[in-house]
PDB file of C-alpha atoms in Angstrom:
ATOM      1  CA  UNK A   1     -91.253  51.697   3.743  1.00 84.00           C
ATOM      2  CA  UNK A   2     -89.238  52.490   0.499  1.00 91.00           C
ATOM      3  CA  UNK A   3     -91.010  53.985  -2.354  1.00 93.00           C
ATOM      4  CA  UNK A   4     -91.900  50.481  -4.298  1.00 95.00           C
ATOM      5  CA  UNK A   5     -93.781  49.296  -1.113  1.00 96.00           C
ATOM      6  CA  UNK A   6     -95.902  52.535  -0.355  1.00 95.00           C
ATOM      7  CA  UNK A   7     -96.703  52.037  -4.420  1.00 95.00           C
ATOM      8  CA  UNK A   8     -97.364  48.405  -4.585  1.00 95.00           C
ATOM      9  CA  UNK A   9     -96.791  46.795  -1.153  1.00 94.00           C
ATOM     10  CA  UNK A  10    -100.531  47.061  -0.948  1.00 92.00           C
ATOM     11  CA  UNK A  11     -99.622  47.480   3.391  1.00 91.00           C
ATOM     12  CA  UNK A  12     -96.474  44.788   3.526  1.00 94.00           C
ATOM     13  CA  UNK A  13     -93.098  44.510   1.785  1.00 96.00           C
ATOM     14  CA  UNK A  14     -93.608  44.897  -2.125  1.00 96.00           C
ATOM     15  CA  UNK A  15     -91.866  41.575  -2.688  1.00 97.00           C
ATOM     16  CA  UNK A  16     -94.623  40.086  -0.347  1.00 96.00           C
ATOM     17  CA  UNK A  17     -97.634  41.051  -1.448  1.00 95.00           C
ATOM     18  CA  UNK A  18     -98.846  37.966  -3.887  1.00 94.00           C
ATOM     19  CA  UNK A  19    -100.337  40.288  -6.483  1.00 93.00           C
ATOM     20  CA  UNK A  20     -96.853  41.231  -7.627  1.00 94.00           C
ATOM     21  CA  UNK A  21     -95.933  37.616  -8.707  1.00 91.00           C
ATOM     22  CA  UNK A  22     -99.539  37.486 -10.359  1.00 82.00           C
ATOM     23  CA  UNK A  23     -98.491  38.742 -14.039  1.00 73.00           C
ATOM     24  CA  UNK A  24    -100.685  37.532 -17.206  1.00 65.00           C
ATOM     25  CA  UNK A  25     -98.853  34.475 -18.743  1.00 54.00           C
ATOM     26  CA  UNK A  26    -100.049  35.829 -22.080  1.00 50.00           C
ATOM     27  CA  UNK A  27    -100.413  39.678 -23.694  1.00 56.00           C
ATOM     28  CA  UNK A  28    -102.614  40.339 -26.232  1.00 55.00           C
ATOM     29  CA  UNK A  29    -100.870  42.686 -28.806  1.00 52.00           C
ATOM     30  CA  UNK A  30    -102.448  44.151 -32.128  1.00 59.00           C
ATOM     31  CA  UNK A  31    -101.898  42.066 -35.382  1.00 59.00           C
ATOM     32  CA  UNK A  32     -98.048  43.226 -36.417  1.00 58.00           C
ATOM     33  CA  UNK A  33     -97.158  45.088 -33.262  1.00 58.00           C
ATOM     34  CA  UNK A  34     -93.756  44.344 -31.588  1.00 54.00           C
ATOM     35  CA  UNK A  35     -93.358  43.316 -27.765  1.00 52.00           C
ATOM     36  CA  UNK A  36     -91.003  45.390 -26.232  1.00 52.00           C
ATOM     37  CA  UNK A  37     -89.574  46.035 -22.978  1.00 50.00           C
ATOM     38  CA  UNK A  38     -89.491  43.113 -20.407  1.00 52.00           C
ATOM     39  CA  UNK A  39     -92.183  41.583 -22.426  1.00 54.00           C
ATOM     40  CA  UNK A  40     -89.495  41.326 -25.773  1.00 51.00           C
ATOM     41  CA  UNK A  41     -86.228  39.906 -23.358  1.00 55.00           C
ATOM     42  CA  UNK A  42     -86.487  39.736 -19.895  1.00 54.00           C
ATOM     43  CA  UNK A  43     -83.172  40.816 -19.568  1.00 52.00           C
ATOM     44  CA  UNK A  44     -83.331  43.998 -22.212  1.00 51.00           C
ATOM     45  CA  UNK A  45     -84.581  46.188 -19.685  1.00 48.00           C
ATOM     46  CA  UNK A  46     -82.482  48.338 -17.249  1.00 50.00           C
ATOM     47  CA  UNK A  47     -78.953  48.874 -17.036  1.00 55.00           C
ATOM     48  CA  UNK A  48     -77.251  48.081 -20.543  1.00 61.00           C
ATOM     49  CA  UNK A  49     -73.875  48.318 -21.593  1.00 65.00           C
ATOM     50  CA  UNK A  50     -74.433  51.717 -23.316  1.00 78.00           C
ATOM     51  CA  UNK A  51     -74.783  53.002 -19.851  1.00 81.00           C
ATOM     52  CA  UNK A  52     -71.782  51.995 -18.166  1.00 78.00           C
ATOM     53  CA  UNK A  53     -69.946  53.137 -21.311  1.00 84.00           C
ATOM     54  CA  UNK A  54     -71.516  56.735 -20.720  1.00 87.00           C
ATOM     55  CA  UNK A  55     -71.134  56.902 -16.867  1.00 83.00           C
ATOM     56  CA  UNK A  56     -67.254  55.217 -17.413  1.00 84.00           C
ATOM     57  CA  UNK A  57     -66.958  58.495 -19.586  1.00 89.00           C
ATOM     58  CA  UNK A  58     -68.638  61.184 -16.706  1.00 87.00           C
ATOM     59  CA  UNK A  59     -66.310  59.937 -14.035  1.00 85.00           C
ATOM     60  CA  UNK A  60     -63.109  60.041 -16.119  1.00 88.00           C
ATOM     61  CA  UNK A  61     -64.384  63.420 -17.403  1.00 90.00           C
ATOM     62  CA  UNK A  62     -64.919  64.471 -13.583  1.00 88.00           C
ATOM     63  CA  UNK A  63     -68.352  66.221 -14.711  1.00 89.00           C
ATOM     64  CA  UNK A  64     -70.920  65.285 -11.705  1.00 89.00           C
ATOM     65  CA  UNK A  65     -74.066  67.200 -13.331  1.00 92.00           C
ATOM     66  CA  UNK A  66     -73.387  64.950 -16.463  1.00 90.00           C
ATOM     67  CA  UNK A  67     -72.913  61.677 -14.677  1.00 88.00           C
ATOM     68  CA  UNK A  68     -76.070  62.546 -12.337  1.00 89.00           C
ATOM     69  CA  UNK A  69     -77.772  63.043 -15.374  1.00 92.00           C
ATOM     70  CA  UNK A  70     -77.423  59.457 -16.495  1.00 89.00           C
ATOM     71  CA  UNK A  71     -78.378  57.954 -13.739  1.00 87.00           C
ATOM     72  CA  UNK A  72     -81.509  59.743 -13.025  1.00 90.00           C
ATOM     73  CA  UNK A  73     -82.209  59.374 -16.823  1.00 91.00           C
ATOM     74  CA  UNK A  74     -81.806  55.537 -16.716  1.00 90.00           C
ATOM     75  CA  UNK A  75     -83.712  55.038 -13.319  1.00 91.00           C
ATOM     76  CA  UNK A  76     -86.819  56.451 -15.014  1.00 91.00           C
ATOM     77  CA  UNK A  77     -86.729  53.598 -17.152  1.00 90.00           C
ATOM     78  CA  UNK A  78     -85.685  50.796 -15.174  1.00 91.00           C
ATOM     79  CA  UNK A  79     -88.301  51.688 -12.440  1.00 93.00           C
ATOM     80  CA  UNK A  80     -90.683  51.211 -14.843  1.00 91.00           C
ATOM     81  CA  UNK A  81     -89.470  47.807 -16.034  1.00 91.00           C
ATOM     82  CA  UNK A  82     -86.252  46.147 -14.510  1.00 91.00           C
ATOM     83  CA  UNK A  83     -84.879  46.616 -11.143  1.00 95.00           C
ATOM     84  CA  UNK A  84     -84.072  44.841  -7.944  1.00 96.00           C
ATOM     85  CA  UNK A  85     -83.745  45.089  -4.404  1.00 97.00           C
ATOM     86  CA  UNK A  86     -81.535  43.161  -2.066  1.00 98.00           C
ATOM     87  CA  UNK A  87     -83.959  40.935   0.859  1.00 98.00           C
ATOM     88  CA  UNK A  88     -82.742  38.269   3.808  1.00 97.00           C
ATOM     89  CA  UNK A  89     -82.930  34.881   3.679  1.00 96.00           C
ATOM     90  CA  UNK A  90     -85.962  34.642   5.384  1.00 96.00           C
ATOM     91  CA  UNK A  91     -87.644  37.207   3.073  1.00 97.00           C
ATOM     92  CA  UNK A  92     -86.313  35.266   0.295  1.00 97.00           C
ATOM     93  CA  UNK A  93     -87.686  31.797   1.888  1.00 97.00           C
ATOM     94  CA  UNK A  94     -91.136  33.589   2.677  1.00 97.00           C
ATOM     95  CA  UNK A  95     -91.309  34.289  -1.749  1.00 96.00           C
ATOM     96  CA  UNK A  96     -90.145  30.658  -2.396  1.00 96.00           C
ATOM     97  CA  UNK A  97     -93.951  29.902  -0.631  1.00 95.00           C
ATOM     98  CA  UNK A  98     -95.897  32.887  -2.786  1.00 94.00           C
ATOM     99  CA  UNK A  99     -94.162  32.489  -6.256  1.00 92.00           C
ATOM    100  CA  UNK A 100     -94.954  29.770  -8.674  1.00 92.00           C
ATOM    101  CA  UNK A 101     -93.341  28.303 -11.096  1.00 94.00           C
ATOM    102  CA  UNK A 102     -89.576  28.318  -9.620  1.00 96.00           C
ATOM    103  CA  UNK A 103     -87.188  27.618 -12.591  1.00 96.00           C
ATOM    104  CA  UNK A 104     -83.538  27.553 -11.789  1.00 96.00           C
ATOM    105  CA  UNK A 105     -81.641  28.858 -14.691  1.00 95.00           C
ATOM    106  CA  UNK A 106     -78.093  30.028 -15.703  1.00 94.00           C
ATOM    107  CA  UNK A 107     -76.689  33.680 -14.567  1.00 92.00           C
ATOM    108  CA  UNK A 108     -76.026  36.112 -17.348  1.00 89.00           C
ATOM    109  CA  UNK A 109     -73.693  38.175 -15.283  1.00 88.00           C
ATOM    110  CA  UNK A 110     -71.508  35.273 -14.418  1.00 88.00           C
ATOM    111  CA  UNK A 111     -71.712  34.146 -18.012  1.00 87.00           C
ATOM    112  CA  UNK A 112     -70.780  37.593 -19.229  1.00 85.00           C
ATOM    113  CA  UNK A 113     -68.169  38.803 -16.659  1.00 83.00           C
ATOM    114  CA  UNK A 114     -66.884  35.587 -15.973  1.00 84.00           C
ATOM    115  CA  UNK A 115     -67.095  33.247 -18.657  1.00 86.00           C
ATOM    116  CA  UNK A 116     -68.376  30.835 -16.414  1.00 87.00           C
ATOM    117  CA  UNK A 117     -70.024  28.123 -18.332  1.00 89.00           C
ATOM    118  CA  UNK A 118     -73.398  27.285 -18.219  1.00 90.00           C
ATOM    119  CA  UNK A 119     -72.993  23.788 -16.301  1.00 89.00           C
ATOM    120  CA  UNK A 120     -71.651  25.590 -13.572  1.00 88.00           C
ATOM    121  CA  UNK A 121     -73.487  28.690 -13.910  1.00 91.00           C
ATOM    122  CA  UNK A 122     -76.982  27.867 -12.419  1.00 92.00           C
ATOM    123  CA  UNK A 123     -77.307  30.615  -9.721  1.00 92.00           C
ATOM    124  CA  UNK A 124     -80.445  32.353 -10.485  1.00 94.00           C
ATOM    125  CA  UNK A 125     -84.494  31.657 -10.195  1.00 95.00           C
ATOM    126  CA  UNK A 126     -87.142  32.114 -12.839  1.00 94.00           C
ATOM    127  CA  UNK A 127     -90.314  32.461 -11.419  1.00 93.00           C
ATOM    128  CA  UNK A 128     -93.796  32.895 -12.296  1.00 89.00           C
ATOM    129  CA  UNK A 129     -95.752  32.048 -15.276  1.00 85.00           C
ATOM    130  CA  UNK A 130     -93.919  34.172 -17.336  1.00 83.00           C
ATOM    131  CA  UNK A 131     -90.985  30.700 -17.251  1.00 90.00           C
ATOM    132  CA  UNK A 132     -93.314  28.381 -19.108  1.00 89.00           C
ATOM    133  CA  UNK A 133     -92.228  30.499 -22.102  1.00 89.00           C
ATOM    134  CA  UNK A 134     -88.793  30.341 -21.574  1.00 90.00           C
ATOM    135  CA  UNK A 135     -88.141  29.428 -25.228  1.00 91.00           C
ATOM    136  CA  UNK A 136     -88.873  32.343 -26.486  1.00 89.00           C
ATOM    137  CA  UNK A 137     -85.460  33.616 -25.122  1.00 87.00           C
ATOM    138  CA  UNK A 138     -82.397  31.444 -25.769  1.00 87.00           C
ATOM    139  CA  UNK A 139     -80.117  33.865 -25.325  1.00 85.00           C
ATOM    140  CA  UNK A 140     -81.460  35.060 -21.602  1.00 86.00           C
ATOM    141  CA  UNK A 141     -81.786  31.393 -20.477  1.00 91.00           C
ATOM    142  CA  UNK A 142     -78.850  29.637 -22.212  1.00 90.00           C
ATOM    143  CA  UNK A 143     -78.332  26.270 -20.587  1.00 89.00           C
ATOM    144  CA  UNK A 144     -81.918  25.876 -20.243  1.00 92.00           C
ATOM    145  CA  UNK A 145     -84.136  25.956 -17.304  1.00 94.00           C
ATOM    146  CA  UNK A 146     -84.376  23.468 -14.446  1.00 95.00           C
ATOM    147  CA  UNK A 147     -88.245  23.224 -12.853  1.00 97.00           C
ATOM    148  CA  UNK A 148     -88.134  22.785  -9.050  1.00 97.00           C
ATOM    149  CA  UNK A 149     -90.653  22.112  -6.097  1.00 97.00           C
ATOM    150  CA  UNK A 150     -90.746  25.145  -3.261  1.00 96.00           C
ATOM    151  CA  UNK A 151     -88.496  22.693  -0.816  1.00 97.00           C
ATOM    152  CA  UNK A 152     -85.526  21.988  -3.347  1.00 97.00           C
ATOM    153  CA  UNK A 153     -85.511  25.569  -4.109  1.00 96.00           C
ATOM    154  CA  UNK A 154     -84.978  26.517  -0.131  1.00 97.00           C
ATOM    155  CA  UNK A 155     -82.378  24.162  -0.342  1.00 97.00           C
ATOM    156  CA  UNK A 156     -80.477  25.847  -2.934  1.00 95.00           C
ATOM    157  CA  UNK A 157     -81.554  29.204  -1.827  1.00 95.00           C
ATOM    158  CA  UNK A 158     -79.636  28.249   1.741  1.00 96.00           C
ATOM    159  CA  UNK A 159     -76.773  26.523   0.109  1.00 95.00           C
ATOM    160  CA  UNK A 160     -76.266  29.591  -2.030  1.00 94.00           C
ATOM    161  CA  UNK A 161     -76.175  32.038   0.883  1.00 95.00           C
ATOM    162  CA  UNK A 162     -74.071  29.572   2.829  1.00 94.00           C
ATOM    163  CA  UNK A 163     -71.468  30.324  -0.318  1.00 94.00           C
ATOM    164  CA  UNK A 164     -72.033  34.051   0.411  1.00 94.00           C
ATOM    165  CA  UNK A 165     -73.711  35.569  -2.246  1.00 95.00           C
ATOM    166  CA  UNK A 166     -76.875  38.243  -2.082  1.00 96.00           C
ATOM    167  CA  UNK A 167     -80.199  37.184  -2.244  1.00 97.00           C
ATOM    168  CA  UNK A 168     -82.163  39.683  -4.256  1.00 97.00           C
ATOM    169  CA  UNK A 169     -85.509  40.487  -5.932  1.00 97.00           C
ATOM    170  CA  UNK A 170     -85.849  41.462  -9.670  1.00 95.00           C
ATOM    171  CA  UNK A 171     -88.848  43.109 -11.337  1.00 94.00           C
ATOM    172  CA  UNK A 172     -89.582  42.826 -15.394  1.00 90.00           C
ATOM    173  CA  UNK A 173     -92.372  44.843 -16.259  1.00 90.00           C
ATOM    174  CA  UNK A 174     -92.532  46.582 -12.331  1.00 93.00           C
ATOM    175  CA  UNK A 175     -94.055  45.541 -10.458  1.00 93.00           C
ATOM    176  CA  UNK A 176     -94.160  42.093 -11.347  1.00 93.00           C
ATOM    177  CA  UNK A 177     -91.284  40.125  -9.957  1.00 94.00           C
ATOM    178  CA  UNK A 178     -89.660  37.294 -12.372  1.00 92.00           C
ATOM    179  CA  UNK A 179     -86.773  36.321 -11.157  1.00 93.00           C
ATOM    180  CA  UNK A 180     -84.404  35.772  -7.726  1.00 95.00           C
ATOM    181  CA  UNK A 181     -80.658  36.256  -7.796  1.00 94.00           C
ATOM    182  CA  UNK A 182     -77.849  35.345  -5.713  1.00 93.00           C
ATOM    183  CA  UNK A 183     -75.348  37.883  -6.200  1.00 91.00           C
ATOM    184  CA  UNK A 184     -72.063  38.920  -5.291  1.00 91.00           C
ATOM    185  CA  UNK A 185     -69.011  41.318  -6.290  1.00 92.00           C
ATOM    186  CA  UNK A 186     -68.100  41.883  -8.982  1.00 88.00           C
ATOM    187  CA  UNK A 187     -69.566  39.091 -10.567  1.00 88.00           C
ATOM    188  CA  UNK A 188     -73.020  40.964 -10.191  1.00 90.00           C
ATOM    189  CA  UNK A 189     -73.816  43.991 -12.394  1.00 89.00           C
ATOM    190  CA  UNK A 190     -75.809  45.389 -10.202  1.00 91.00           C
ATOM    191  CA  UNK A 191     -74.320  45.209  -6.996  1.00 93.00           C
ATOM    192  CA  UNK A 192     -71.027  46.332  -8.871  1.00 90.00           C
ATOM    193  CA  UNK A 193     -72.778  49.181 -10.423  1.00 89.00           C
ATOM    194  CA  UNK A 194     -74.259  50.099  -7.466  1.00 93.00           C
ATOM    195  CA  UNK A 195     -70.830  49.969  -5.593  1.00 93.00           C
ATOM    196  CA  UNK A 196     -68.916  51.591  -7.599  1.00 90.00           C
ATOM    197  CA  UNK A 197     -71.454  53.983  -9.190  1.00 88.00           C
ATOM    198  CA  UNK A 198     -73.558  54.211  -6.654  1.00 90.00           C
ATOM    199  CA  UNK A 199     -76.353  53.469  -9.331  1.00 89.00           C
ATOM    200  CA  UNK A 200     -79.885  52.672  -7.418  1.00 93.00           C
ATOM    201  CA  UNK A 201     -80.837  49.733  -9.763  1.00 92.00           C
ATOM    202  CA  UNK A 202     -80.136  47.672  -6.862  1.00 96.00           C
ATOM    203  CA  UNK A 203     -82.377  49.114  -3.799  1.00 97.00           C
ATOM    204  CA  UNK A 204     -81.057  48.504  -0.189  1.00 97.00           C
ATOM    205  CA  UNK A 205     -83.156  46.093   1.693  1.00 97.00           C
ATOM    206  CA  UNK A 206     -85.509  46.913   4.820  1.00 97.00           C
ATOM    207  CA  UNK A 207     -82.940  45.606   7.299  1.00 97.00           C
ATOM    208  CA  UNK A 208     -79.789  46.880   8.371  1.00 97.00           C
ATOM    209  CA  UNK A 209     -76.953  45.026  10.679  1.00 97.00           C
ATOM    210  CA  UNK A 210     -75.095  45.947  14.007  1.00 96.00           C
ATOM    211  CA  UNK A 211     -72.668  44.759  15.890  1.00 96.00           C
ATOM    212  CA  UNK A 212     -73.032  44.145  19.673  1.00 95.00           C
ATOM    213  CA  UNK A 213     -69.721  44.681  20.634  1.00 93.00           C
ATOM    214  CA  UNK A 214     -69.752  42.886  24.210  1.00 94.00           C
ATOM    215  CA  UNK A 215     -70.450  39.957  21.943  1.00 96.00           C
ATOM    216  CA  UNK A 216     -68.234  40.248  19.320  1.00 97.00           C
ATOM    217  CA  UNK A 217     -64.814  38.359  19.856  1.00 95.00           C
ATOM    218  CA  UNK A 218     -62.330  39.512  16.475  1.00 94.00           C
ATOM    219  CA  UNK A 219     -62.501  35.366  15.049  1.00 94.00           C
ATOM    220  CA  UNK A 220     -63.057  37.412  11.849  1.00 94.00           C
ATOM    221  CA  UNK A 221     -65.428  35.032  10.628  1.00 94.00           C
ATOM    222  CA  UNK A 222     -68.222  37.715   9.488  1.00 95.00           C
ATOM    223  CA  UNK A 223     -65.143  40.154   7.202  1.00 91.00           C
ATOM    224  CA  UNK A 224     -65.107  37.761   3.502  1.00 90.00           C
ATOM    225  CA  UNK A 225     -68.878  37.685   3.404  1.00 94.00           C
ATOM    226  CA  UNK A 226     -69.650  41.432   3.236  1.00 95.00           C
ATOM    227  CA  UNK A 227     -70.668  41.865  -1.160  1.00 94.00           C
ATOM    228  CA  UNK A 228     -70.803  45.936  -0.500  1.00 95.00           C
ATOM    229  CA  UNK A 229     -68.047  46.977   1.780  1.00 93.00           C
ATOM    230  CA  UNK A 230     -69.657  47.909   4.585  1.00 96.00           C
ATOM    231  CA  UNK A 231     -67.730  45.222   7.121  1.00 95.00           C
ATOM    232  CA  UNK A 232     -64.253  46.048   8.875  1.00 94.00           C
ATOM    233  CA  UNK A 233     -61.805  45.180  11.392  1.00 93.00           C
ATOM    234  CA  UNK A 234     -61.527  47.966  14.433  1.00 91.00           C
ATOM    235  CA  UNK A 235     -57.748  47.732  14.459  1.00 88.00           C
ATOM    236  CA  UNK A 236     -56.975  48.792  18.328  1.00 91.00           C
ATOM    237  CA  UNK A 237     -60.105  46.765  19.575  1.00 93.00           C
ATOM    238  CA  UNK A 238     -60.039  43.841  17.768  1.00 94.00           C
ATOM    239  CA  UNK A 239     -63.914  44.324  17.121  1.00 95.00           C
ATOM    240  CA  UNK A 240     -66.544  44.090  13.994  1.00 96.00           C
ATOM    241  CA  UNK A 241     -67.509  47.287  12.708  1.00 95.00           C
ATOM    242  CA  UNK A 242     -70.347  47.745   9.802  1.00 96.00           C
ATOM    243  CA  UNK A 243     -70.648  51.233   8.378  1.00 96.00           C
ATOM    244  CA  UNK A 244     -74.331  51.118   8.269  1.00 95.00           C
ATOM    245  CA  UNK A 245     -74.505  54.209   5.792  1.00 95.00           C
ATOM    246  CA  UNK A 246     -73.299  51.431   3.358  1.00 96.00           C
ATOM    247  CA  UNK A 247     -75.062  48.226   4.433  1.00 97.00           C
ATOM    248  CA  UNK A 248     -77.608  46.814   2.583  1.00 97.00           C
ATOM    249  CA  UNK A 249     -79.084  44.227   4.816  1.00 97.00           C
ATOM    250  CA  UNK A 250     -78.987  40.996   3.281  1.00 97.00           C
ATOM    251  CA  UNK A 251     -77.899  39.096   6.523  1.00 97.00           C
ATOM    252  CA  UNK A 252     -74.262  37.457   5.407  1.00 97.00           C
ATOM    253  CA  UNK A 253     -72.543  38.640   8.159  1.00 97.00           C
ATOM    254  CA  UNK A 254     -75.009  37.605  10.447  1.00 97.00           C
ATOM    255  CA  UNK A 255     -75.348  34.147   9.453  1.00 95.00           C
ATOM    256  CA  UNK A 256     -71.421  33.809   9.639  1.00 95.00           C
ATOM    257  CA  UNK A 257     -70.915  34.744  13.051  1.00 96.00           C
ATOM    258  CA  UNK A 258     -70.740  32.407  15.822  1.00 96.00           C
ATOM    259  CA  UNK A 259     -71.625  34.008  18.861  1.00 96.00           C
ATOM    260  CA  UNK A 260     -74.837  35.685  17.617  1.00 96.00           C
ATOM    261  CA  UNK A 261     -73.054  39.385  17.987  1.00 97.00           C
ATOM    262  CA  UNK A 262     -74.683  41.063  14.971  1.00 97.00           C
ATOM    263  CA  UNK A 263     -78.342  41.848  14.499  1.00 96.00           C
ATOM    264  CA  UNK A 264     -80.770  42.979  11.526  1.00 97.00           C
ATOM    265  CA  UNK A 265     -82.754  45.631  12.472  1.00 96.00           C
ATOM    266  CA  UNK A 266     -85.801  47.434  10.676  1.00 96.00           C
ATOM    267  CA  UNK A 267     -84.176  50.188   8.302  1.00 95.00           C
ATOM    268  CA  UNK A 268     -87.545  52.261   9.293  1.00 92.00           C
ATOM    269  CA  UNK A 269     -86.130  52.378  13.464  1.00 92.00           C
ATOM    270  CA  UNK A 270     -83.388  54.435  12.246  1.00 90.00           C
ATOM    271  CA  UNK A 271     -84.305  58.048  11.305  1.00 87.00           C
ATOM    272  CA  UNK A 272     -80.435  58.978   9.558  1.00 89.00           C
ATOM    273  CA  UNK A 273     -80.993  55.362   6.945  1.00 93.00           C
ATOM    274  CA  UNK A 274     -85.058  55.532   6.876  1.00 91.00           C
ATOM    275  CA  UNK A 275     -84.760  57.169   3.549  1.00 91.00           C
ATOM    276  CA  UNK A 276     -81.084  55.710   2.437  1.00 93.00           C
ATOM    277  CA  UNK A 277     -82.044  53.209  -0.517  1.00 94.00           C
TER     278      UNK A 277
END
């Protein structure tokens, strides 16, 4: 189990255990005293632009100590308020029966790196009680917010991973989950931070895919739906190969593949990735 489930999985996956979609709608604060954290933006939390800027700055510099130092600096804070961690489809089904509310709303990434408007731009998932305060936030859910029942949001959920983008978990206030994304590269801070930073905001999921090579024919149909560049071509046999060091789990290539030759298997069966989030 990674470290968030042996802390809060209370026995099970983290992101399945009920009690971590259970947050108080409401937070009592002394007369005058500011909310801050998650409970100011739900989005303020994390990863800002301040520390791309600084880690942008360590690489070019080619000092390692001082772009370690960033990182580990910003985890401590984003593990105690805003993180996420990529899950499969059927994970991410599973939640869509434990979490209530489920708000679809627009994606600030997309919006930002984009400039996708908002129309078009409805890729993410409020959820929990926290979204019947939504208001309080016009800037985080621009476009507004779009209340569905359990089975629309499968439906979406499906047609987004049908388009090929990354279901994932994200905590505000940890451990309390608030919101599902569908993410992809580069449109996705995190996965692109965590690709090309290797920045652990995003955790790796509990699964990890293989190829069965007797199985696998070269259609190519699995390559354009890998998000973290852990899918290839074997050249001289015409064969799927995933660098498992660098998959995260989330399933795409499995889904796309029409003769059923890759498998997810339990990140925990595998002593060299038991540890690799």
């Amino acid at each position: 189990m990674c470290w968030v489930c042996e802390k809060y999985g209370n026995g099970q996956k983290w992101y399945l255990n009920p009690e971590n979609y259970a947050r108080r709608l409401y937070k009592v604060r002394k007369e005058g005293e500011e909310a801050s954290g998650a409970d100011a933006d739900p989005q303020s939390a994390g990863m800002g632009a301040g520390v791309v800027a600084e880690l942008v700055k360590a690489r070019l510099s080619g000092d390692r100590e001082w772009e370690e130092e960033i990182k580990r600096d910003a985890l401590k804070q984003a593990y105690q308020t805003h993180f996420g961690q990529v899950v499969t489809l059927d994970e991410y089904l599973q939640i869509l029966d434990i979490a209530y509310p489920l708000a679809k709303m627009t994606c600030g990434c997309r919006r930002v790196q984009r400039g996708m408007p908002d129309e078009e731009n409805f890729t993410c998932m409020g959820i929990g009680p926290g979204m019947y305060k939504w208001e309080r936030w016009p800037e985080t859910y621009r476009g507004g917010v779009e209340f569905v029942t359990p089975e629309e949001a499968k439906e979406w959920a499906m047609m987004n991973h049908k388009e090929g983008r990354v279901q994932t978990v994200d905590v505000f206030g940890t451990p309390y989950i608030g919101g599902l994304c569908q993410c992809e590269y580069p449109g996705c801070v995190a996965v692109r931070n965590r690709i090309d930073y290797d920045f652990k905001f995003l955790l790796k999921g509990h699964s990890v895919a293989k190829v069965e090579r007797e199985k696998c024919t070269g259609c190519k149909s699995c390559l354009g739906r890998c998000q973290f560049k852990a899918l290839n071509l074997e050249v001289y046999t015409n064969k799927a190969y995933i660098d498992l060091d660098q998959c995260f789990g989330c399933g795409l290539c499995v889904t796309a593949c029409p003769t059923g030759a890759i498998e997810l298997y339990d990140r925990q069966s595998m002593p060299g990735l038991a540890e690799n989030w």
